[in-house]
PDB file of C-alpha atoms and ligand atoms in Angstrom:
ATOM      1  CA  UNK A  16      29.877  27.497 -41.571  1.00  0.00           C
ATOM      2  CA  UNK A  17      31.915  24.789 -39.800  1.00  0.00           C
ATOM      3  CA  UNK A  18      31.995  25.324 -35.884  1.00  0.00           C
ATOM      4  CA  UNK A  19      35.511  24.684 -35.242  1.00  0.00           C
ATOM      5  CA  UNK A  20      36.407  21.531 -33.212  1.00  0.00           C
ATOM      6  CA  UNK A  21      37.688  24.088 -29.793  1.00  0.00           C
ATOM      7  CA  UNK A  22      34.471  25.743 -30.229  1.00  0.00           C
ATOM      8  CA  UNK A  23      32.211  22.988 -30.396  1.00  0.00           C
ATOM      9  CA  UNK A  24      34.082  21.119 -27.252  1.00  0.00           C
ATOM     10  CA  UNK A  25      33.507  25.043 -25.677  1.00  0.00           C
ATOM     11  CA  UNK A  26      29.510  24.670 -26.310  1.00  0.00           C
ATOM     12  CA  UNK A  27      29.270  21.016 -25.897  1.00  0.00           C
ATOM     13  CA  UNK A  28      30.969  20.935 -22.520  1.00  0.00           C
ATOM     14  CA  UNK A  29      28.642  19.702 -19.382  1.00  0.00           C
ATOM     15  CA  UNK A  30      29.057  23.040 -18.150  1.00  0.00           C
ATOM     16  CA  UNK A  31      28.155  25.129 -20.402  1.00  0.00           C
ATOM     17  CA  UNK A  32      24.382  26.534 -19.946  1.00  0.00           C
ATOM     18  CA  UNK A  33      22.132  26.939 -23.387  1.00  0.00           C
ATOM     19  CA  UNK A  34      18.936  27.558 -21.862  1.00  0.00           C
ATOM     20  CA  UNK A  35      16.155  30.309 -23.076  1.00  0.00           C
ATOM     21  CA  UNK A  36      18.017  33.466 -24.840  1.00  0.00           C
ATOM     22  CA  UNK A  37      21.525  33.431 -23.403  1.00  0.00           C
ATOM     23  CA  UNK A  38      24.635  31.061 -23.420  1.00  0.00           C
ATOM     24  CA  UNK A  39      26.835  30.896 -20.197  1.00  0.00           C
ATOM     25  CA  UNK A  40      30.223  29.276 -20.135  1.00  0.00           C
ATOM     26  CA  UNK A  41      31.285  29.209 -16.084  1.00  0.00           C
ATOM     27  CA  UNK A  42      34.629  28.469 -16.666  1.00  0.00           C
ATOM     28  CA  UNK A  43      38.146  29.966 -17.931  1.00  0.00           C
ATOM     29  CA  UNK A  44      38.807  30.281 -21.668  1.00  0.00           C
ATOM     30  CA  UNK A  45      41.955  31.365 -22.412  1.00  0.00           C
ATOM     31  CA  UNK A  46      41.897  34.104 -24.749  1.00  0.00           C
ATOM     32  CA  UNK A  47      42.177  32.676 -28.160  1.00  0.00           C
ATOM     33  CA  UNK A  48      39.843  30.301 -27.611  1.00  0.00           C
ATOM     34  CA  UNK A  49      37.710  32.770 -26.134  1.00  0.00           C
ATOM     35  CA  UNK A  50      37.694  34.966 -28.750  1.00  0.00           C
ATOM     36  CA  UNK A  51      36.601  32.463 -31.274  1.00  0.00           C
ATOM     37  CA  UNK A  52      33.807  31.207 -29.304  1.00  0.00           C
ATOM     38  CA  UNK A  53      32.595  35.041 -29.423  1.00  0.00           C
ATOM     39  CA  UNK A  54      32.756  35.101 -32.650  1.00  0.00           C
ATOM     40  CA  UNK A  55      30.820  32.417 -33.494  1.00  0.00           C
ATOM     41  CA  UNK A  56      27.702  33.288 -30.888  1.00  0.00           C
ATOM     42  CA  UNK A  57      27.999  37.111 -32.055  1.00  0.00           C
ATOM     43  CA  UNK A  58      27.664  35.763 -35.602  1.00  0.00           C
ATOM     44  CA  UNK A  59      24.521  33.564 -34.639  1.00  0.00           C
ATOM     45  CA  UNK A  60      23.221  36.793 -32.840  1.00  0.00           C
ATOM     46  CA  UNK A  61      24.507  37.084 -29.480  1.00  0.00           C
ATOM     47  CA  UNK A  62      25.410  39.806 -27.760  1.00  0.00           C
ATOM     48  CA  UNK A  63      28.014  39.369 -24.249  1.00  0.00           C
ATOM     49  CA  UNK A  64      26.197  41.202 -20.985  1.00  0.00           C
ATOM     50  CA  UNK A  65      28.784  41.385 -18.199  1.00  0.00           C
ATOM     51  CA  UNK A  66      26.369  42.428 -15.848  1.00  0.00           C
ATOM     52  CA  UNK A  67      27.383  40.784 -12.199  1.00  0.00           C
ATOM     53  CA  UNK A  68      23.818  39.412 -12.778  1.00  0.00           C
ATOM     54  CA  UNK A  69      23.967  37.908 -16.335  1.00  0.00           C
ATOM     55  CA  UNK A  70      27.504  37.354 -17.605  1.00  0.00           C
ATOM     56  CA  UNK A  71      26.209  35.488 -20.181  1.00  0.00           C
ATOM     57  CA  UNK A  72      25.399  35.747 -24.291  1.00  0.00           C
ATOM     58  CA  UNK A  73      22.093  36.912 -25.017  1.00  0.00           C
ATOM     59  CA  UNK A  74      19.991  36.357 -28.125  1.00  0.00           C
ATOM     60  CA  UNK A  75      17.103  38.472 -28.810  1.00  0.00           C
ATOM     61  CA  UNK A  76      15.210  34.910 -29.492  1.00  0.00           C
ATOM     62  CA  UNK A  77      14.907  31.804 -27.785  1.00  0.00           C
ATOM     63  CA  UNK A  78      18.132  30.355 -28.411  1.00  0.00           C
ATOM     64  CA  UNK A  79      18.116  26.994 -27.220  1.00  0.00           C
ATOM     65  CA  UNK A  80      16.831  25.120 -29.729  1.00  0.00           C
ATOM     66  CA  UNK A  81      18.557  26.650 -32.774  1.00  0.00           C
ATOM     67  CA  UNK A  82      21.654  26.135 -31.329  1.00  0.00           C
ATOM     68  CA  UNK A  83      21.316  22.571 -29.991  1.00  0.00           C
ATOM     69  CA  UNK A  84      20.141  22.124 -34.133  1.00  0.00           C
ATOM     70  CA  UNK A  85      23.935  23.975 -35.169  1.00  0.00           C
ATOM     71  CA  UNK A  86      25.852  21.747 -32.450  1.00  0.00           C
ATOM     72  CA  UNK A  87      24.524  18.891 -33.670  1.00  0.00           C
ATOM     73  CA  UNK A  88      25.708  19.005 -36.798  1.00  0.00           C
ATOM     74  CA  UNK A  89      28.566  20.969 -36.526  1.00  0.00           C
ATOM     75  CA  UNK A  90      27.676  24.087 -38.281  1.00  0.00           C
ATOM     76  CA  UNK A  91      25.421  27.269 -37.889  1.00  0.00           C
ATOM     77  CA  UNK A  92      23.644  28.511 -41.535  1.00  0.00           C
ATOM     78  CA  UNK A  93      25.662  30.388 -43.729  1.00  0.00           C
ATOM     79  CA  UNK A  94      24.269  31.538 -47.333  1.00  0.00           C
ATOM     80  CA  UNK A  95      26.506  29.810 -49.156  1.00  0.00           C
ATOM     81  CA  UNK A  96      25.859  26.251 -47.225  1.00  0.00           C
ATOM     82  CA  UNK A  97      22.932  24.722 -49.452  1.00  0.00           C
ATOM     83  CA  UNK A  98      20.405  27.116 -48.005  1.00  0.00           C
ATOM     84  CA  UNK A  99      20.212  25.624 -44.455  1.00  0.00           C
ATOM     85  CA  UNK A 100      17.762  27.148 -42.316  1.00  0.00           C
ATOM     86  CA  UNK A 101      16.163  25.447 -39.996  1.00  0.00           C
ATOM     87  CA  UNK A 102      12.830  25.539 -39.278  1.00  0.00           C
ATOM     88  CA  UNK A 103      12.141  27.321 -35.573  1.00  0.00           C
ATOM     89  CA  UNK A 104       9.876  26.456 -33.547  1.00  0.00           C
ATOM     90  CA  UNK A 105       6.848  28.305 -34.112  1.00  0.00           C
ATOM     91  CA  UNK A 106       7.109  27.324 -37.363  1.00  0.00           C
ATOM     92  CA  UNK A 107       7.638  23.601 -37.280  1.00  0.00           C
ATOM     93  CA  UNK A 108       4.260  24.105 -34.297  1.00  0.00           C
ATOM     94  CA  UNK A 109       2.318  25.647 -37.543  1.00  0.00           C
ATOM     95  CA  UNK A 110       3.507  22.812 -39.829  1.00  0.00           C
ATOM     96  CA  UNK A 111       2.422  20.081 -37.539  1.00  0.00           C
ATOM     97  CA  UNK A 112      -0.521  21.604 -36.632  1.00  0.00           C
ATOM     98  CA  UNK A 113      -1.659  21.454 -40.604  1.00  0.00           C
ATOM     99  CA  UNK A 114      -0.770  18.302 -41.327  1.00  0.00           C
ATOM    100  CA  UNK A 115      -2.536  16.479 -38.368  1.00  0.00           C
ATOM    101  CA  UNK A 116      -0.590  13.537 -37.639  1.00  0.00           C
ATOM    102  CA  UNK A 117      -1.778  10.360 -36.045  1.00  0.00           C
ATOM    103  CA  UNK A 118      -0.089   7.885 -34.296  1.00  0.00           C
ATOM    104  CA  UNK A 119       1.221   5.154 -37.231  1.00  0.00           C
ATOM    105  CA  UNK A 120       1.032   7.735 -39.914  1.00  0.00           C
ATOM    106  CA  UNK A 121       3.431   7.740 -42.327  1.00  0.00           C
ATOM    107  CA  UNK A 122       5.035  10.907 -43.060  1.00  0.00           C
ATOM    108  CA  UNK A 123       8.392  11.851 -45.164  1.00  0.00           C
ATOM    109  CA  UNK A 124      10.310  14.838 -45.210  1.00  0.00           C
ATOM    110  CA  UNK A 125      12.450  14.771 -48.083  1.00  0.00           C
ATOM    111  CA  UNK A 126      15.265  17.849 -47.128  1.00  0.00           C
ATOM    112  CA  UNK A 127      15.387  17.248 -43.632  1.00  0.00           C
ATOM    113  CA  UNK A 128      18.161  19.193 -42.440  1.00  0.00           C
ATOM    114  CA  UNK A 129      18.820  18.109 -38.855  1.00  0.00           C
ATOM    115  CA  UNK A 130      15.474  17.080 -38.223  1.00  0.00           C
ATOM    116  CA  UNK A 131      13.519  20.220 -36.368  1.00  0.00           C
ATOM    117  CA  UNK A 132      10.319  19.120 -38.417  1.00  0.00           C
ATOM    118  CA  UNK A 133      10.829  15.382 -38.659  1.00  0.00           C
ATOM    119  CA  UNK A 134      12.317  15.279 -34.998  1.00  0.00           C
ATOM    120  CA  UNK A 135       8.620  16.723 -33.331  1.00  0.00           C
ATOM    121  CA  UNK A 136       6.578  14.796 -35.954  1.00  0.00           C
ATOM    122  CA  UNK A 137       8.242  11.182 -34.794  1.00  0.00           C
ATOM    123  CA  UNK A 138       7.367  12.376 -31.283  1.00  0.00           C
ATOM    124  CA  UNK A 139       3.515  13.158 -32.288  1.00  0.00           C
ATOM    125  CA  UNK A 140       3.624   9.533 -33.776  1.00  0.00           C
ATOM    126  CA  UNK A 141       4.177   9.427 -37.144  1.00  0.00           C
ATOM    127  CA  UNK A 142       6.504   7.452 -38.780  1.00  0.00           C
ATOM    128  CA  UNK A 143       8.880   9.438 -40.227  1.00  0.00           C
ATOM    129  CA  UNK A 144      11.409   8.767 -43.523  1.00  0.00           C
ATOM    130  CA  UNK A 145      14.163  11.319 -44.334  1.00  0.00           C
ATOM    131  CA  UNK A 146      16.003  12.387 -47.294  1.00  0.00           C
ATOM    132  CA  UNK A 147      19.023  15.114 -46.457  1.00  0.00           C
ATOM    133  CA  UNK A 148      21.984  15.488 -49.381  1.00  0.00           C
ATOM    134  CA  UNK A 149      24.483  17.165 -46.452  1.00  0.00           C
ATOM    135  CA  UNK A 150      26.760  14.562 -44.967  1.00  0.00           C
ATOM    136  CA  UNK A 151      27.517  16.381 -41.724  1.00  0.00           C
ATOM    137  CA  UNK A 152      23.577  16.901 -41.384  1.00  0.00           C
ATOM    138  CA  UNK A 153      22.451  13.470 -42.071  1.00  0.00           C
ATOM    139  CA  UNK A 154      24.721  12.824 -38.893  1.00  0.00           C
ATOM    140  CA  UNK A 155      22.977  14.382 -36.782  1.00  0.00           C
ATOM    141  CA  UNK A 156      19.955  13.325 -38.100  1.00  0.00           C
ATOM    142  CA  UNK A 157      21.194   9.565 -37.500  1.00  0.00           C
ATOM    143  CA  UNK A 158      22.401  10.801 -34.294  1.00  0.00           C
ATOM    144  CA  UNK A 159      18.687  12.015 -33.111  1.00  0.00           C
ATOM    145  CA  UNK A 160      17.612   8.781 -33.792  1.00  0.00           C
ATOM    146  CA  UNK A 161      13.569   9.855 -34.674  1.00  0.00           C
ATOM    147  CA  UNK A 162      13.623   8.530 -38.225  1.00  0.00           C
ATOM    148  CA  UNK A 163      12.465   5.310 -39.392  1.00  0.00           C
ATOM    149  CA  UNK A 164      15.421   5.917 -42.238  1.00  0.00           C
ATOM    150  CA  UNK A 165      17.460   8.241 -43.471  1.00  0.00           C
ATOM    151  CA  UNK A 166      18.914   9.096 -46.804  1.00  0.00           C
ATOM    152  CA  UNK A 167      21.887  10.241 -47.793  1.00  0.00           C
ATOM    153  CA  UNK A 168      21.437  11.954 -51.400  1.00  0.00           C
ATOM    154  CA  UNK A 169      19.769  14.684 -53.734  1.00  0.00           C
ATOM    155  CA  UNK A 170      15.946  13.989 -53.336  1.00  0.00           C
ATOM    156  CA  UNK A 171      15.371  15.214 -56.821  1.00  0.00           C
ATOM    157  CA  UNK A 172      17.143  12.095 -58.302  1.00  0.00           C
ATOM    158  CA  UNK A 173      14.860  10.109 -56.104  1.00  0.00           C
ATOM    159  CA  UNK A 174      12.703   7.937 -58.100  1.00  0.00           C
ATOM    160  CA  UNK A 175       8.900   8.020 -56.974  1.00  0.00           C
ATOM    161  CA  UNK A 176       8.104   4.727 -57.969  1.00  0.00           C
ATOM    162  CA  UNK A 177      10.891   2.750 -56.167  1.00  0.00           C
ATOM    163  CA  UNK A 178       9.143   3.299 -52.906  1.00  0.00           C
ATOM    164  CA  UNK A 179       5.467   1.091 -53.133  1.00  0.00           C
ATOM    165  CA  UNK A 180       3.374   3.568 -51.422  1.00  0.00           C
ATOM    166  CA  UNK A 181       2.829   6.760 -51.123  1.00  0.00           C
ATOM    167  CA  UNK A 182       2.972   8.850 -47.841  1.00  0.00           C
ATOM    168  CA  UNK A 183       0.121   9.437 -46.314  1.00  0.00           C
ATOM    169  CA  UNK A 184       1.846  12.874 -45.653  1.00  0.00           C
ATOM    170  CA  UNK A 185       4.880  14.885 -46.790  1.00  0.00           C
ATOM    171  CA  UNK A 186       6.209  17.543 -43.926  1.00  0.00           C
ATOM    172  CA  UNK A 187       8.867  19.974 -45.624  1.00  0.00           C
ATOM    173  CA  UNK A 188      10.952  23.242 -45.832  1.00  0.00           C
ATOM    174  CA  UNK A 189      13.114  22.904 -48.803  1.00  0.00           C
ATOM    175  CA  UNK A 190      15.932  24.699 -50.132  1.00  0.00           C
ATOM    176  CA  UNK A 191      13.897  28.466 -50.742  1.00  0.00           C
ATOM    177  CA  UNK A 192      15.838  28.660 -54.101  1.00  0.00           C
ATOM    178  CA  UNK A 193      14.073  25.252 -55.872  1.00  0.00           C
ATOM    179  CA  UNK A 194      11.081  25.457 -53.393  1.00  0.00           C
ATOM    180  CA  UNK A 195       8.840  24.802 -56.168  1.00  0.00           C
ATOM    181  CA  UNK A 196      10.893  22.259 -57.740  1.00  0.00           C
ATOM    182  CA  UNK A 197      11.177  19.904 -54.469  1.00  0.00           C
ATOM    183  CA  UNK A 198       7.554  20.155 -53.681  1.00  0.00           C
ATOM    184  CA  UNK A 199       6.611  18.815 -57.503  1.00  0.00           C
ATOM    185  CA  UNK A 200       8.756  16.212 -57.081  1.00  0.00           C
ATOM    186  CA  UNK A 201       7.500  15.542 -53.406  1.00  0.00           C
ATOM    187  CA  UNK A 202       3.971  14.933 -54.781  1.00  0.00           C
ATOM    188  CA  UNK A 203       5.255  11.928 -56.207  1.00  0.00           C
ATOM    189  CA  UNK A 204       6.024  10.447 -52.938  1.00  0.00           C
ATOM    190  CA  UNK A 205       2.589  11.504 -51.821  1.00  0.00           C
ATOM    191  CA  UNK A 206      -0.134   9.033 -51.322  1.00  0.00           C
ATOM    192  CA  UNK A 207      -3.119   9.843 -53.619  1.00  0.00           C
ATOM    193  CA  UNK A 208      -5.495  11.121 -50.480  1.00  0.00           C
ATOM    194  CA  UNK A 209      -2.339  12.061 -49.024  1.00  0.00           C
ATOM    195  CA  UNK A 210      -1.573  15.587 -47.601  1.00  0.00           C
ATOM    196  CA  UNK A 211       1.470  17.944 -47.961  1.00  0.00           C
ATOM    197  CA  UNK A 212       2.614  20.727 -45.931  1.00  0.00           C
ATOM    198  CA  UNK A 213       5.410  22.929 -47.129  1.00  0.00           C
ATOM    199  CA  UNK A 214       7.413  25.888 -45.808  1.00  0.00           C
ATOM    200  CA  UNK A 215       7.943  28.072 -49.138  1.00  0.00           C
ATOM    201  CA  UNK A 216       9.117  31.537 -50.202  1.00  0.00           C
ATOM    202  CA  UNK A 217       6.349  34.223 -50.231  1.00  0.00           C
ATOM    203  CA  UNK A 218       7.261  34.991 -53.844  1.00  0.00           C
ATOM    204  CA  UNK A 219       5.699  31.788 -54.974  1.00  0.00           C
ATOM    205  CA  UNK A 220       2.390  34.497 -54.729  1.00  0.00           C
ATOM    206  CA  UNK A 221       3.777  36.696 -56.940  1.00  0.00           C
ATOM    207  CA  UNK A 222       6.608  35.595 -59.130  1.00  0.00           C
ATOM    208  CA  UNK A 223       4.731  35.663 -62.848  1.00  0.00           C
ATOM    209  CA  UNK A 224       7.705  32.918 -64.276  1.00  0.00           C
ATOM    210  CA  UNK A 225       6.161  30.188 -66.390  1.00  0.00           C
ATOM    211  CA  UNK A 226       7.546  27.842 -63.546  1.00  0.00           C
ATOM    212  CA  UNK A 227       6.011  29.636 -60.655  1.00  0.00           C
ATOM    213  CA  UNK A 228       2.188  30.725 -62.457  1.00  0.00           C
ATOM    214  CA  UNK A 229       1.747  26.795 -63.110  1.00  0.00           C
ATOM    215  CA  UNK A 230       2.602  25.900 -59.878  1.00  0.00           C
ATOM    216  CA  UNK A 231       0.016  28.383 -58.066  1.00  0.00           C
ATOM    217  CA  UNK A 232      -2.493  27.309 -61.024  1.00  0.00           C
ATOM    218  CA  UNK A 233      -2.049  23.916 -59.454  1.00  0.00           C
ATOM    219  CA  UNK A 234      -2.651  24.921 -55.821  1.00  0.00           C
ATOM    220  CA  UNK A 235      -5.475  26.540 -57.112  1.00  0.00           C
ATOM    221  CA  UNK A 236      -7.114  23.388 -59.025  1.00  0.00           C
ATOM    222  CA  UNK A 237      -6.732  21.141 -55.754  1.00  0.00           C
ATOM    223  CA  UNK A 238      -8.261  23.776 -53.382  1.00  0.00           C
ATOM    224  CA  UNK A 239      -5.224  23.835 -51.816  1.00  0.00           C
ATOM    225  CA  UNK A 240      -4.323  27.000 -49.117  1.00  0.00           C
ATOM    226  CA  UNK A 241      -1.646  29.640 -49.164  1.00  0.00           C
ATOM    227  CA  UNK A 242      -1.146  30.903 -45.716  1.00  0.00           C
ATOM    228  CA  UNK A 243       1.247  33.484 -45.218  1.00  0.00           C
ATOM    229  CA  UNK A 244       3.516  33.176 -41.907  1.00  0.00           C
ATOM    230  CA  UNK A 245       4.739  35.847 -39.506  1.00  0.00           C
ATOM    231  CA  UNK A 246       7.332  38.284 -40.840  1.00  0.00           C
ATOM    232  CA  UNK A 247      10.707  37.474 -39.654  1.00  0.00           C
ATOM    233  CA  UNK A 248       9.640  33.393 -39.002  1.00  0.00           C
ATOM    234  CA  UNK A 249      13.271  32.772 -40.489  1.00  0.00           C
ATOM    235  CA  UNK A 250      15.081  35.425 -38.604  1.00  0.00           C
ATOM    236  CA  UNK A 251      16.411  33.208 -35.519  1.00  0.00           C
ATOM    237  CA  UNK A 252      17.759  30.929 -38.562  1.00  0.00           C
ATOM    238  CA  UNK A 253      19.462  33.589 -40.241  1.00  0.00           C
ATOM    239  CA  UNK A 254      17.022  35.122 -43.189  1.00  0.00           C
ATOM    240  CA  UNK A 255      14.576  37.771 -43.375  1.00  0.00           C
ATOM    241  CA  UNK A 256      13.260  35.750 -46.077  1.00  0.00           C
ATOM    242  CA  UNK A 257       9.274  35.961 -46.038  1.00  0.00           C
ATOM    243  CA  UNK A 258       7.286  32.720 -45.918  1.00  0.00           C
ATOM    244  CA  UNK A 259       4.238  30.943 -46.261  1.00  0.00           C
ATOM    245  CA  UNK A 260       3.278  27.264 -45.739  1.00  0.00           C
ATOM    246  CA  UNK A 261       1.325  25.829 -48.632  1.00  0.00           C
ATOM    247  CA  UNK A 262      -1.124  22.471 -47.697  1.00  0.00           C
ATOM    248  CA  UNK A 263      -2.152  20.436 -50.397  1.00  0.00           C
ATOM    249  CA  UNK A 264      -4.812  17.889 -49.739  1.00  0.00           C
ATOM    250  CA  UNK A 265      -4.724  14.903 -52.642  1.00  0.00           C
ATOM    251  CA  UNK A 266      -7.823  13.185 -53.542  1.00  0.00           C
ATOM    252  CA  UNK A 267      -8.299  10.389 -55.782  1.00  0.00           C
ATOM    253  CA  UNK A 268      -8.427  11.227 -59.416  1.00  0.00           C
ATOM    254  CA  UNK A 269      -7.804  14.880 -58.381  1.00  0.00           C
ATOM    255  CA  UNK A 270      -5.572  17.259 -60.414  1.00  0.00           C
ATOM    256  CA  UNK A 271      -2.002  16.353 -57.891  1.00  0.00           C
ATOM    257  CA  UNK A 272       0.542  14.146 -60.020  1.00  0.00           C
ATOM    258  CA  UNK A 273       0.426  11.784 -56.746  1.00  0.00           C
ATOM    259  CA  UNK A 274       2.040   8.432 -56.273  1.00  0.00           C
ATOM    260  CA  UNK A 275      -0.726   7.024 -57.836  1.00  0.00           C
ATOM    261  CA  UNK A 276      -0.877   9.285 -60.525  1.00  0.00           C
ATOM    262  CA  UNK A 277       2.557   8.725 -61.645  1.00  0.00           C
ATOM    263  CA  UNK A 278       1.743   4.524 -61.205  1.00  0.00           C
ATOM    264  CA  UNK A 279      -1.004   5.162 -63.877  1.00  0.00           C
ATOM    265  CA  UNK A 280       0.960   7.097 -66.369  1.00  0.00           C
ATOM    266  CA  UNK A 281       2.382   3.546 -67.803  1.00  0.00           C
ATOM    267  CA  UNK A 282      -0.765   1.948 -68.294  1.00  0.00           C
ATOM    268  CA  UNK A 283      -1.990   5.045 -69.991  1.00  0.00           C
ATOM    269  CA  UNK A 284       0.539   5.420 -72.339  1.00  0.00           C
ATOM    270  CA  UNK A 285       0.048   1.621 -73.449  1.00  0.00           C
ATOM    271  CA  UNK A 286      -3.450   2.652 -73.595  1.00  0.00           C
ATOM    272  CA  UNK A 287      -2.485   5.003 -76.124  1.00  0.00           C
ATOM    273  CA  UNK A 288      -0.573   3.100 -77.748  1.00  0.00           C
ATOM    274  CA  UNK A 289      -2.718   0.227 -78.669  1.00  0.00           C
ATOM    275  CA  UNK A 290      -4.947   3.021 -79.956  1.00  0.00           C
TER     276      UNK A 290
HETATM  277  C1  SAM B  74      15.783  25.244 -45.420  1.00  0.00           C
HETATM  278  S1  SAM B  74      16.700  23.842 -44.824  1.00  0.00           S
HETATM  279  C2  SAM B  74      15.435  23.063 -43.898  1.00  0.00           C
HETATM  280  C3  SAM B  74      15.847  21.906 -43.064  1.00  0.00           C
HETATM  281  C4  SAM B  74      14.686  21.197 -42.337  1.00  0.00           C
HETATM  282  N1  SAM B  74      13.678  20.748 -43.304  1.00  0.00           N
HETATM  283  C5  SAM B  74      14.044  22.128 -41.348  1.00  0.00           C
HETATM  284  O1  SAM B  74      12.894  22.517 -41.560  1.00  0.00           O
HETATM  285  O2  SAM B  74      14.717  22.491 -40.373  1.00  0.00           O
HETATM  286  C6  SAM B  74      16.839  22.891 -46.330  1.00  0.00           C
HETATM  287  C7  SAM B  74      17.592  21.592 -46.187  1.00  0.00           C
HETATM  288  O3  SAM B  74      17.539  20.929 -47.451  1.00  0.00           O
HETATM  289  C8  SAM B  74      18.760  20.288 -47.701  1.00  0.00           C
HETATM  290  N2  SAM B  74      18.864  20.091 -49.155  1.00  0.00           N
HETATM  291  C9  SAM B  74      19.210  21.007 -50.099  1.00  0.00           C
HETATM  292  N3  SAM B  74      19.129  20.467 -51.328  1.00  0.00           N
HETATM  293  C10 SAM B  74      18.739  19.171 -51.156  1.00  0.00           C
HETATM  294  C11 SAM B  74      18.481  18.092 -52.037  1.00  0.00           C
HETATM  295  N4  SAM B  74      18.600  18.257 -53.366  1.00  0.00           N
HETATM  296  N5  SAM B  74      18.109  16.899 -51.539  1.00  0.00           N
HETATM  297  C12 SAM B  74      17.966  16.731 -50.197  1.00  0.00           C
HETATM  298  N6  SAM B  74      18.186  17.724 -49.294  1.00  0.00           N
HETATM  299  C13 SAM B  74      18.552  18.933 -49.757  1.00  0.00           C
HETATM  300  C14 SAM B  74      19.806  21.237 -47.133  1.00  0.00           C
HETATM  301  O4  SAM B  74      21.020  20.569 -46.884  1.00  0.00           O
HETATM  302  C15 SAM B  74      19.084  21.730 -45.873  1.00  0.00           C
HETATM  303  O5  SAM B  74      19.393  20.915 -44.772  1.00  0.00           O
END
């Protein structure tokens, strides 16, 4: 959802306090305008304490960080808004953590969002390309500054091949409805001893669809790890969705349709067809 341009001004304004769980605007709103900030903070969560003490909006999470993510591009999740949820904290800490970055490592994160993963991985010292297909969020994502580039456009008609090499590592939480598709097509962008970390719906266990028991046939022929993540990861960002990050390390020759894999394909068909 939009934050209206009042709104924003309200919770961009020098004086207004985003810190830990609560929001505090010290000065007068008149009441419109008040009422539409509250609105928008109840929406996100909040909850007004007029306590002498407090007089503040308080989140039962850590705030801060979420909502820096919504001001900066000018919205806060809805459902119907490409399946924006930003990746909290704890979460992006877990990703990080898995895919071990070092300084000079190249790393891409094909549906960035506003950058909560790809933000924290420039600052561990990789060097970090983005693909987002929301205007208002590649923005902000321009506006943060961390990425080597960013892309404007759908990832999934990005061609593999048109970049030269592969990442040495692919740092994601795509859209939970094509999860599987974006991480296939991710691989391709994927150096061949390259590693991938992705935040994905728990049903990707489960789900018995053609789509979904190939894809967890795969994980399972590259030794690669399911590992569920706390209940209620997403909650801060709006779903009770369940998750689980999946890590994929690529080997050469292994069973991953890598960068490299997808460069041999050619010569293999022309193989087969001088035979
Ligand atoms: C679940 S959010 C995650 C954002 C970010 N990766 C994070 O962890 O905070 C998914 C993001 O993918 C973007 N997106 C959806 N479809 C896309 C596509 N086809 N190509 C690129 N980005 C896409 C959405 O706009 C949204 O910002």
């Amino acid at each position: 959802m939009q934050i209206p341009g009042d709104v924003l001004a309200v919770l961009t304004d020098d004086r207004t306090i985003i810190s830990g769980d609560r929001v505090q605007i010290p000065f007068h709103l008149d009441d419109l305008l008040y009422m539409r900030v509250n609105r928008m903070l109840v929406d996100v969560g909040g909850r007004w304490d007029g306590r002498k003490a407090v007089r503040a909006h308080v989140f039962p999470f850590h705030v801060e960080s979420f909502l820096t993510a919504c001001l900066a591009a000018g919205e806060w999740p809805s459902t119907y808004d490409r399946a924006w949820y930003p990746s909290p904290p704890p979460v992006v800490h877990e990703v990080l953590e898995h895919a071990g970055i070092q300084p000079g490592t190249t790393v891409l994160e094909p549906s960035a969002g506003t950058g909560s993963i790809a933000g924290p991985a420039t600052g561990r010292g990789g060097i970090v390309d983005c693909v987002e297909i929301d205007t208002r969020r590649v923005q902000a994502l321009r506006k943060q500054g961390a990425a080597r580039s960013v892309t404007e456009g759908d990832f999934l008609d990005l061609d593999p091949l048109a970049v030269e090499t592969g990442y040495r590592l692919v740092v994601m939480n795509p859209p939970f409805a094509t999860a599987i598709e974006h991480v296939m097509h991710a691989l391709g962008f994927m150096a061949d001893d390259g590693t991938l970390v992705a935040v994905m719906p728990e049903y990707i266990t489960w789900h018995t669809d053609r789509a979904t028991r190939e894809f967890r046939e795969l994980i399972a022929r590259a030794d690669g790890e399911i590992k569920p993540l706390p209940d209620n990861s997403f909650k801060v960002s709006g779903t009770q969705m369940r998750t689980v990050l999946v890590i994929l390390d690529g080997e050469p020759g292994g069973p991953l349709p890598t960068h490299g894999w997808l460069q041999r394909q050619p010569r293999q068909l022309d193989l087969f067809a001088i035979a």
